[in-house]
Amino acid sequence: MKDHKSNDKILRQKAEMTLKETSNLKLKKEQVKLSDAEVFELQQELEVHKIQLELAKRQNEDLNYTLFHANHSVMLLIDPKTGEIKDANLAASNFYGWSKDELCHKNIADINTLSKAEVKLELKKATKEERTHFNFKHKLANLEIRDVEVYSSTVQFGNTTLLYSIVHDITERKITEEKLIESEKKYRNIYESVIDVYYEATLEGIILEVSPSVEILLEGEHTREGLIGSSLLGFYSSASDRDSFIKELTKKGSVTDYEFTFKIANGSEIYIAVSSTLKYDKNGNPEKITGILRNITERKKAEIILKQSNKKWEAIIASSPYGIGIMSLDGKLLLASNKL
């Protein structure tokens, strides 16, 4: 297109110069003393330039037609002052559901869901090239609303400036993005509100990721942000617990409700049950550990109390001077005194 414009400019300048010279020759023919043959030759050259200029113009028109009307992208030519649609290609007609003639009798404000004042403001921005990329909602002939991404720039047609707009339908992309955002929000809420602690760590014990609930687990002694990048090793009450856990995990690939104790504030301990999985890289090498930590301290305390209570009653029953026995519902003898 650049070559056409260059040729067009050169031919136009040459033709104008020739026209001027010829005009001068007609007026001052006697002064320059050119023969009729020379004047005729110059006039013929002018006619040739006119034909070349017309051909170049038609080539430009053919090229513009290919770039605009035969393009598969939705394209509109809009008057930036009024918002009137001056031209639309076949792709635009197919997308919006109106014929080219119907589109060319519409204003862009008839299609854009923004108010007329807002549309006018956006047209002004596009004309001044303050923005070239826009996201709008456009109304189709069937009243369906579609999300569109519009790229606009100004083009000159003689003395007229128009907005050349390329419209992309991004409705499906927007729906996917919104679903993704909603999904992320949903799982983020679960992630942040769950009492159990999700964690990711290297085999060496460096914390890669941990859920906010870790702050509750550690009774506010540490923050999530402060723990990421630090080591888990200092939390184990016994180094052998960590060694046994890694050995079991490496052997089986995963563990469920593996129990040990953690040291927290003031040197106190809590009972932990961990369910973890060993993750591998693309080469099959162990990469990291992911899992869930659960505080089972209250359960363990209850178990200890129950165990102590059982031992107490076992001692009382065993030493009773009477024959006492406790049986299960299926008739199995669970506990008996020495006299039974």
mmCIF file of C-alpha atoms in Angstrom:
data_model
loop_
_atom_site.group_PDB
_atom_site.id
_atom_site.type_symbol
_atom_site.label_atom_id
_atom_site.label_comp_id
_atom_site.label_asym_id
_atom_site.label_seq_id
_atom_site.Cartn_x
_atom_site.Cartn_y
_atom_site.Cartn_z
ATOM 1 C CA MET A 1 0.000 0.000 0.000
ATOM 2 C CA LYS A 2 2.948 2.291 0.754
ATOM 3 C CA ASP A 3 4.292 1.861 -2.814
ATOM 4 C CA HIS A 4 0.876 2.757 -4.245
ATOM 5 C CA LYS A 5 0.749 5.926 -2.170
ATOM 6 C CA SER A 6 4.301 6.856 -3.208
ATOM 7 C CA ASN A 7 3.549 6.283 -6.905
ATOM 8 C CA ASP A 8 0.288 8.156 -6.556
ATOM 9 C CA LYS A 9 2.089 11.161 -5.056
ATOM 10 C CA ILE A 10 4.827 11.190 -7.732
ATOM 11 C CA LEU A 11 2.318 10.862 -10.587
ATOM 12 C CA ARG A 12 0.126 13.566 -9.094
ATOM 13 C CA GLN A 13 3.070 15.982 -8.784
ATOM 14 C CA LYS A 14 4.277 15.218 -12.297
ATOM 15 C CA ALA A 15 0.804 15.604 -13.755
ATOM 16 C CA GLU A 16 0.282 18.918 -11.961
ATOM 17 C CA MET A 17 3.652 20.203 -13.177
ATOM 18 C CA THR A 18 2.898 19.118 -16.713
ATOM 19 C CA LEU A 19 -0.569 20.665 -16.527
ATOM 20 C CA LYS A 20 0.932 23.921 -15.310
ATOM 21 C CA GLU A 21 3.580 23.889 -18.027
ATOM 22 C CA THR A 22 1.007 23.083 -20.670
ATOM 23 C CA SER A 23 -1.265 25.819 -19.427
ATOM 24 C CA ASN A 24 1.589 28.288 -19.551
ATOM 25 C CA LEU A 25 2.440 27.126 -23.051
ATOM 26 C CA LYS A 26 -1.110 27.737 -24.202
ATOM 27 C CA LEU A 27 -1.029 31.235 -22.729
ATOM 28 C CA LYS A 28 2.495 32.126 -23.849
ATOM 29 C CA LYS A 29 2.841 30.015 -26.911
ATOM 30 C CA GLU A 30 4.089 32.945 -28.968
ATOM 31 C CA GLN A 31 6.728 33.888 -26.387
ATOM 32 C CA VAL A 32 8.352 30.426 -26.019
ATOM 33 C CA LYS A 33 7.966 29.785 -29.708
ATOM 34 C CA LEU A 34 7.187 26.019 -29.393
ATOM 35 C CA SER A 35 5.864 24.265 -32.403
ATOM 36 C CA ASP A 36 2.372 22.857 -32.460
ATOM 37 C CA ALA A 37 3.938 19.381 -32.513
ATOM 38 C CA GLU A 38 5.819 20.057 -29.264
ATOM 39 C CA VAL A 39 2.707 21.404 -27.578
ATOM 40 C CA PHE A 40 0.720 18.378 -28.766
ATOM 41 C CA GLU A 41 3.437 16.046 -27.428
ATOM 42 C CA LEU A 42 3.243 17.654 -23.994
ATOM 43 C CA GLN A 43 -0.535 17.395 -24.008
ATOM 44 C CA GLN A 44 -0.297 13.682 -24.844
ATOM 45 C CA GLU A 45 2.166 13.169 -21.991
ATOM 46 C CA LEU A 46 -0.310 14.833 -19.655
ATOM 47 C CA GLU A 47 -3.044 12.446 -20.796
ATOM 48 C CA VAL A 48 -0.740 9.459 -20.142
ATOM 49 C CA HIS A 49 -0.044 10.731 -16.610
ATOM 50 C CA LYS A 50 -3.759 11.160 -16.010
ATOM 51 C CA ILE A 51 -4.370 7.544 -17.037
ATOM 52 C CA GLN A 52 -1.505 6.319 -14.820
ATOM 53 C CA LEU A 53 -2.899 8.304 -11.927
ATOM 54 C CA GLU A 54 -6.334 6.768 -12.423
ATOM 55 C CA LEU A 55 -4.853 3.257 -12.594
ATOM 56 C CA ALA A 56 -2.878 3.823 -9.375
ATOM 57 C CA LYS A 57 -6.062 5.079 -7.713
ATOM 58 C CA ARG A 58 -7.951 1.964 -8.792
ATOM 59 C CA GLN A 59 -5.146 -0.281 -7.521
ATOM 60 C CA ASN A 60 -5.366 1.460 -4.147
ATOM 61 C CA GLU A 61 -9.121 1.002 -4.141
ATOM 62 C CA ASP A 62 -8.730 -2.712 -4.954
ATOM 63 C CA LEU A 63 -6.203 -3.093 -2.161
ATOM 64 C CA ASN A 64 -8.437 -1.248 0.296
ATOM 65 C CA TYR A 65 -11.354 -3.444 -0.717
ATOM 66 C CA THR A 66 -9.294 -6.578 -0.010
ATOM 67 C CA LEU A 67 -8.071 -5.281 3.348
ATOM 68 C CA PHE A 68 -11.518 -4.104 4.463
ATOM 69 C CA HIS A 69 -14.443 -5.794 2.732
ATOM 70 C CA ALA A 70 -12.843 -9.180 2.096
ATOM 71 C CA ASN A 71 -11.305 -9.409 5.572
ATOM 72 C CA HIS A 72 -12.603 -12.075 7.969
ATOM 73 C CA SER A 73 -12.259 -9.733 10.959
ATOM 74 C CA VAL A 74 -15.213 -7.515 11.880
ATOM 75 C CA MET A 75 -14.418 -3.988 10.631
ATOM 76 C CA LEU A 76 -16.259 -0.679 10.814
ATOM 77 C CA LEU A 77 -15.563 2.840 9.537
ATOM 78 C CA ILE A 78 -17.043 5.377 11.961
ATOM 79 C CA ASP A 79 -17.412 9.152 11.851
ATOM 80 C CA PRO A 80 -15.696 10.191 15.115
ATOM 81 C CA LYS A 81 -17.697 13.411 15.344
ATOM 82 C CA THR A 82 -21.194 11.936 14.994
ATOM 83 C CA GLY A 83 -20.665 8.221 15.675
ATOM 84 C CA GLU A 84 -22.350 7.340 12.378
ATOM 85 C CA ILE A 85 -21.219 4.070 10.799
ATOM 86 C CA LYS A 86 -19.974 4.978 7.328
ATOM 87 C CA ASP A 87 -18.992 1.505 6.155
ATOM 88 C CA ALA A 88 -18.984 -2.096 7.363
ATOM 89 C CA ASN A 89 -17.528 -5.268 5.885
ATOM 90 C CA LEU A 90 -19.261 -8.608 5.361
ATOM 91 C CA ALA A 91 -17.801 -10.017 8.589
ATOM 92 C CA ALA A 92 -19.455 -7.154 10.503
ATOM 93 C CA SER A 93 -22.787 -7.854 8.849
ATOM 94 C CA ASN A 94 -22.534 -11.558 9.753
ATOM 95 C CA PHE A 95 -21.548 -10.795 13.346
ATOM 96 C CA TYR A 96 -24.117 -8.113 14.153
ATOM 97 C CA GLY A 97 -26.937 -9.678 12.149
ATOM 98 C CA TRP A 98 -27.770 -6.571 10.100
ATOM 99 C CA SER A 99 -27.124 -6.059 6.406
ATOM 100 C CA LYS A 100 -24.370 -3.669 5.354
ATOM 101 C CA ASP A 101 -26.994 -1.091 4.361
ATOM 102 C CA GLU A 102 -28.714 -1.395 7.756
ATOM 103 C CA LEU A 103 -25.401 -1.036 9.590
ATOM 104 C CA CYS A 104 -24.508 2.040 7.546
ATOM 105 C CA HIS A 105 -27.743 3.672 8.681
ATOM 106 C CA LYS A 106 -26.898 3.144 12.341
ATOM 107 C CA ASN A 107 -24.910 5.065 14.904
ATOM 108 C CA ILE A 108 -22.308 3.228 16.967
ATOM 109 C CA ALA A 109 -24.312 4.341 20.030
ATOM 110 C CA ASP A 110 -27.161 2.111 18.741
ATOM 111 C CA ILE A 111 -24.825 -0.881 19.128
ATOM 112 C CA ASN A 112 -22.703 0.060 22.143
ATOM 113 C CA THR A 113 -24.445 -0.464 25.496
ATOM 114 C CA LEU A 114 -22.772 2.640 26.959
ATOM 115 C CA SER A 115 -24.773 5.861 27.152
ATOM 116 C CA LYS A 116 -24.495 8.320 24.237
ATOM 117 C CA ALA A 117 -22.393 10.638 26.394
ATOM 118 C CA GLU A 118 -20.022 7.804 27.279
ATOM 119 C CA VAL A 119 -19.764 6.701 23.639
ATOM 120 C CA LYS A 120 -18.975 10.284 22.603
ATOM 121 C CA LEU A 121 -16.185 10.401 25.200
ATOM 122 C CA GLU A 122 -14.695 7.123 23.959
ATOM 123 C CA LEU A 123 -14.826 8.322 20.346
ATOM 124 C CA LYS A 124 -12.973 11.448 21.412
ATOM 125 C CA LYS A 125 -10.270 9.360 23.082
ATOM 126 C CA ALA A 126 -9.884 7.214 19.976
ATOM 127 C CA THR A 127 -9.714 10.258 17.686
ATOM 128 C CA LYS A 128 -7.000 11.872 19.801
ATOM 129 C CA GLU A 129 -5.311 8.453 19.986
ATOM 130 C CA GLU A 130 -5.312 8.651 23.781
ATOM 131 C CA ARG A 131 -6.430 5.041 23.562
ATOM 132 C CA THR A 132 -6.440 2.513 20.736
ATOM 133 C CA HIS A 133 -7.710 -0.521 22.642
ATOM 134 C CA PHE A 134 -11.201 -0.711 24.156
ATOM 135 C CA ASN A 135 -13.465 -3.291 25.816
ATOM 136 C CA PHE A 136 -17.176 -2.809 25.193
ATOM 137 C CA LYS A 137 -20.474 -4.655 25.214
ATOM 138 C CA HIS A 138 -22.192 -4.587 21.811
ATOM 139 C CA LYS A 139 -25.818 -5.360 21.031
ATOM 140 C CA LEU A 140 -26.642 -7.633 18.093
ATOM 141 C CA ALA A 141 -29.737 -7.617 15.881
ATOM 142 C CA ASN A 142 -31.220 -10.485 17.940
ATOM 143 C CA LEU A 143 -30.748 -8.315 21.099
ATOM 144 C CA GLU A 144 -27.956 -10.575 22.363
ATOM 145 C CA ILE A 145 -25.187 -8.719 24.206
ATOM 146 C CA ARG A 146 -21.617 -9.719 23.321
ATOM 147 C CA ASP A 147 -18.335 -8.701 24.929
ATOM 148 C CA VAL A 148 -16.023 -7.196 22.318
ATOM 149 C CA GLU A 149 -12.449 -5.994 22.167
ATOM 150 C CA VAL A 150 -12.020 -3.051 19.783
ATOM 151 C CA TYR A 151 -8.852 -1.672 18.226
ATOM 152 C CA SER A 152 -9.332 1.767 16.658
ATOM 153 C CA SER A 153 -7.152 4.188 14.733
ATOM 154 C CA THR A 154 -7.833 7.206 12.538
ATOM 155 C CA VAL A 155 -7.637 7.024 8.741
ATOM 156 C CA GLN A 156 -7.811 9.858 6.233
ATOM 157 C CA PHE A 157 -10.152 9.786 3.226
ATOM 158 C CA GLY A 158 -9.448 13.025 1.375
ATOM 159 C CA ASN A 159 -10.397 15.758 3.819
ATOM 160 C CA THR A 160 -12.438 13.374 5.978
ATOM 161 C CA THR A 161 -11.100 11.653 9.109
ATOM 162 C CA LEU A 162 -12.734 8.363 10.070
ATOM 163 C CA LEU A 163 -12.182 5.789 12.785
ATOM 164 C CA TYR A 164 -11.048 2.420 11.449
ATOM 165 C CA SER A 165 -12.248 -0.104 14.056
ATOM 166 C CA ILE A 166 -11.460 -3.811 14.218
ATOM 167 C CA VAL A 167 -13.873 -5.691 16.488
ATOM 168 C CA HIS A 168 -13.106 -9.043 18.157
ATOM 169 C CA ASP A 169 -15.789 -11.101 19.899
ATOM 170 C CA ILE A 170 -14.314 -12.094 23.298
ATOM 171 C CA THR A 171 -17.540 -13.288 24.951
ATOM 172 C CA GLU A 172 -16.406 -16.886 25.403
ATOM 173 C CA ARG A 173 -13.045 -15.734 26.715
ATOM 174 C CA LYS A 174 -14.773 -13.432 29.224
ATOM 175 C CA ILE A 175 -17.064 -16.248 30.383
ATOM 176 C CA THR A 176 -14.054 -18.524 30.873
ATOM 177 C CA GLU A 177 -12.164 -15.791 32.745
ATOM 178 C CA GLU A 178 -15.148 -15.111 35.012
ATOM 179 C CA LYS A 179 -15.554 -18.824 35.760
ATOM 180 C CA LEU A 180 -11.857 -19.060 36.526
ATOM 181 C CA ILE A 181 -12.029 -16.047 38.860
ATOM 182 C CA GLU A 182 -15.092 -17.488 40.593
ATOM 183 C CA SER A 183 -13.400 -20.875 40.924
ATOM 184 C CA GLU A 184 -10.232 -19.313 42.312
ATOM 185 C CA LYS A 185 -12.304 -17.260 44.751
ATOM 186 C CA LYS A 186 -14.212 -20.358 45.861
ATOM 187 C CA TYR A 187 -11.111 -22.441 46.486
ATOM 188 C CA ARG A 188 -9.285 -19.485 47.999
ATOM 189 C CA ASN A 189 -12.099 -19.137 50.548
ATOM 190 C CA ILE A 190 -11.865 -22.856 51.340
ATOM 191 C CA TYR A 191 -8.080 -22.630 51.485
ATOM 192 C CA GLU A 192 -8.157 -19.679 53.871
ATOM 193 C CA SER A 193 -11.008 -20.870 56.118
ATOM 194 C CA VAL A 194 -10.211 -24.574 56.527
ATOM 195 C CA ILE A 195 -8.951 -25.464 60.002
ATOM 196 C CA ASP A 196 -6.546 -28.126 58.756
ATOM 197 C CA VAL A 197 -3.247 -26.824 57.394
ATOM 198 C CA TYR A 198 -2.287 -27.389 53.768
ATOM 199 C CA TYR A 199 1.446 -27.304 53.150
ATOM 200 C CA GLU A 200 4.103 -27.865 50.508
ATOM 201 C CA ALA A 201 7.739 -28.448 51.442
ATOM 202 C CA THR A 202 10.987 -29.713 49.991
ATOM 203 C CA LEU A 203 12.358 -33.072 51.128
ATOM 204 C CA GLU A 204 14.849 -31.063 53.195
ATOM 205 C CA GLY A 205 11.941 -29.457 55.065
ATOM 206 C CA ILE A 206 11.886 -25.959 53.547
ATOM 207 C CA ILE A 207 8.309 -24.623 53.480
ATOM 208 C CA LEU A 208 7.216 -23.670 49.942
ATOM 209 C CA GLU A 209 3.546 -22.950 50.669
ATOM 210 C CA VAL A 210 1.272 -23.104 53.696
ATOM 211 C CA SER A 211 -2.341 -22.091 54.313
ATOM 212 C CA PRO A 212 -3.239 -19.206 56.683
ATOM 213 C CA SER A 213 -4.701 -21.705 59.187
ATOM 214 C CA VAL A 214 -1.118 -22.518 60.228
ATOM 215 C CA GLU A 215 -1.281 -19.394 62.399
ATOM 216 C CA ILE A 216 -4.102 -21.010 64.402
ATOM 217 C CA LEU A 217 -2.256 -24.330 64.577
ATOM 218 C CA LEU A 218 0.861 -22.632 65.994
ATOM 219 C CA GLU A 219 -1.270 -20.437 68.300
ATOM 220 C CA GLY A 220 -0.186 -17.171 66.663
ATOM 221 C CA GLU A 221 3.514 -17.718 67.254
ATOM 222 C CA HIS A 222 4.266 -17.491 63.511
ATOM 223 C CA THR A 223 2.662 -15.856 60.460
ATOM 224 C CA ARG A 224 2.095 -17.581 57.144
ATOM 225 C CA GLU A 225 4.359 -15.122 55.340
ATOM 226 C CA GLY A 226 7.113 -15.581 57.901
ATOM 227 C CA LEU A 227 7.004 -19.372 57.610
ATOM 228 C CA ILE A 228 7.347 -19.578 53.809
ATOM 229 C CA GLY A 229 11.016 -20.166 53.052
ATOM 230 C CA SER A 230 11.804 -21.318 56.587
ATOM 231 C CA SER A 231 12.442 -24.875 57.812
ATOM 232 C CA LEU A 232 9.978 -27.327 59.372
ATOM 233 C CA LEU A 233 12.739 -29.203 61.156
ATOM 234 C CA GLY A 234 12.712 -26.945 64.206
ATOM 235 C CA PHE A 235 9.072 -27.801 64.944
ATOM 236 C CA TYR A 236 9.576 -31.545 65.436
ATOM 237 C CA SER A 237 9.780 -32.542 69.116
ATOM 238 C CA SER A 238 12.102 -35.344 68.089
ATOM 239 C CA ALA A 239 14.449 -35.467 65.094
ATOM 240 C CA SER A 240 13.755 -39.188 64.861
ATOM 241 C CA ASP A 241 10.061 -38.427 64.171
ATOM 242 C CA ARG A 242 11.065 -36.478 61.072
ATOM 243 C CA ASP A 243 13.454 -39.215 59.916
ATOM 244 C CA SER A 244 10.828 -41.926 60.372
ATOM 245 C CA PHE A 245 8.206 -39.861 58.538
ATOM 246 C CA ILE A 246 10.470 -39.238 55.511
ATOM 247 C CA LYS A 247 11.517 -42.896 55.428
ATOM 248 C CA GLU A 248 7.883 -44.066 55.415
ATOM 249 C CA LEU A 249 6.863 -41.463 52.825
ATOM 250 C CA THR A 250 9.768 -42.296 50.503
ATOM 251 C CA LYS A 251 8.995 -46.004 50.775
ATOM 252 C CA LYS A 252 5.225 -45.813 50.120
ATOM 253 C CA GLY A 253 4.869 -42.506 48.206
ATOM 254 C CA SER A 254 2.131 -41.370 50.595
ATOM 255 C CA VAL A 255 1.125 -41.642 54.249
ATOM 256 C CA THR A 256 -2.196 -41.149 56.035
ATOM 257 C CA ASP A 257 -2.662 -39.893 59.608
ATOM 258 C CA TYR A 258 0.994 -40.270 60.490
ATOM 259 C CA GLU A 259 1.351 -39.020 64.080
ATOM 260 C CA PHE A 260 4.088 -37.053 65.839
ATOM 261 C CA THR A 261 4.378 -33.988 68.085
ATOM 262 C CA PHE A 262 5.262 -30.381 67.274
ATOM 263 C CA LYS A 263 6.888 -27.870 69.595
ATOM 264 C CA ILE A 264 5.101 -24.517 69.726
ATOM 265 C CA ALA A 265 5.126 -21.405 71.938
ATOM 266 C CA ASN A 266 6.674 -21.640 75.400
ATOM 267 C CA GLY A 267 8.051 -25.073 74.595
ATOM 268 C CA SER A 268 4.631 -26.757 74.811
ATOM 269 C CA GLU A 269 3.750 -29.594 72.447
ATOM 270 C CA ILE A 270 0.789 -30.430 70.256
ATOM 271 C CA TYR A 271 -0.085 -33.727 68.642
ATOM 272 C CA ILE A 272 -0.120 -33.675 64.844
ATOM 273 C CA ALA A 273 -1.595 -36.128 62.311
ATOM 274 C CA VAL A 274 -0.242 -35.631 58.812
ATOM 275 C CA SER A 275 -1.430 -37.048 55.499
ATOM 276 C CA SER A 276 1.129 -36.398 52.780
ATOM 277 C CA THR A 277 2.072 -37.314 49.221
ATOM 278 C CA LEU A 278 5.469 -37.288 47.582
ATOM 279 C CA LYS A 279 5.469 -35.360 44.284
ATOM 280 C CA TYR A 280 7.895 -36.115 41.448
ATOM 281 C CA ASP A 281 9.379 -33.978 38.680
ATOM 282 C CA LYS A 282 9.198 -34.839 34.956
ATOM 283 C CA ASN A 283 12.334 -36.974 35.300
ATOM 284 C CA GLY A 284 10.803 -39.094 38.044
ATOM 285 C CA ASN A 285 12.863 -37.601 40.867
ATOM 286 C CA PRO A 286 11.246 -36.627 44.214
ATOM 287 C CA GLU A 287 10.504 -32.906 43.997
ATOM 288 C CA LYS A 288 8.397 -31.894 47.001
ATOM 289 C CA ILE A 289 5.962 -33.032 49.664
ATOM 290 C CA THR A 290 2.341 -31.857 49.765
ATOM 291 C CA GLY A 291 -0.127 -32.643 52.492
ATOM 292 C CA ILE A 292 -2.479 -31.761 55.324
ATOM 293 C CA LEU A 293 -1.532 -31.184 58.961
ATOM 294 C CA ARG A 294 -4.218 -31.654 61.609
ATOM 295 C CA ASN A 295 -4.082 -30.780 65.291
ATOM 296 C CA ILE A 296 -5.240 -33.925 67.174
ATOM 297 C CA THR A 297 -4.142 -32.787 70.642
ATOM 298 C CA GLU A 298 -7.650 -32.846 72.146
ATOM 299 C CA ARG A 299 -8.294 -36.302 70.721
ATOM 300 C CA LYS A 300 -5.009 -37.616 72.085
ATOM 301 C CA LYS A 301 -5.743 -36.121 75.506
ATOM 302 C CA ALA A 302 -9.145 -37.815 75.506
ATOM 303 C CA GLU A 303 -7.536 -41.103 74.534
ATOM 304 C CA ILE A 304 -5.012 -40.785 77.386
ATOM 305 C CA ILE A 305 -7.781 -39.992 79.904
ATOM 306 C CA LEU A 306 -9.829 -42.942 78.641
ATOM 307 C CA LYS A 307 -6.840 -45.230 78.838
ATOM 308 C CA GLN A 308 -6.098 -44.101 82.397
ATOM 309 C CA SER A 309 -9.755 -44.573 83.345
ATOM 310 C CA ASN A 310 -9.793 -48.081 81.872
ATOM 311 C CA LYS A 311 -6.685 -49.023 83.843
ATOM 312 C CA LYS A 312 -8.303 -47.690 87.023
ATOM 313 C CA TRP A 313 -11.479 -49.721 86.548
ATOM 314 C CA GLU A 314 -9.503 -52.772 85.507
ATOM 315 C CA ALA A 315 -7.599 -52.592 88.811
ATOM 316 C CA ILE A 316 -10.825 -52.118 90.845
ATOM 317 C CA ILE A 317 -12.611 -55.007 89.162
ATOM 318 C CA ALA A 318 -9.602 -57.304 89.318
ATOM 319 C CA SER A 319 -9.238 -56.804 93.086
ATOM 320 C CA SER A 320 -12.958 -57.148 93.869
ATOM 321 C CA PRO A 321 -13.881 -59.918 96.351
ATOM 322 C CA TYR A 322 -16.858 -60.679 94.147
ATOM 323 C CA GLY A 323 -17.055 -62.448 90.837
ATOM 324 C CA ILE A 324 -17.493 -59.626 88.289
ATOM 325 C CA GLY A 325 -17.328 -59.922 84.541
ATOM 326 C CA ILE A 326 -17.894 -57.495 81.617
ATOM 327 C CA MET A 327 -18.901 -58.940 78.279
ATOM 328 C CA SER A 328 -19.379 -57.468 74.819
ATOM 329 C CA LEU A 329 -22.710 -57.662 72.992
ATOM 330 C CA ASP A 330 -21.456 -60.671 71.038
ATOM 331 C CA GLY A 331 -20.696 -62.556 74.269
ATOM 332 C CA LYS A 332 -16.937 -61.993 74.432
ATOM 333 C CA LEU A 333 -15.492 -61.590 77.938
ATOM 334 C CA LEU A 334 -13.749 -58.219 78.091
ATOM 335 C CA LEU A 335 -12.875 -57.909 81.785
ATOM 336 C CA ALA A 336 -13.198 -60.156 84.847
ATOM 337 C CA SER A 337 -12.337 -60.069 88.532
ATOM 338 C CA ASN A 338 -9.910 -62.547 90.033
ATOM 339 C CA LYS A 339 -12.792 -64.234 91.830
ATOM 340 C CA LEU A 340 -14.735 -65.009 88.636
#
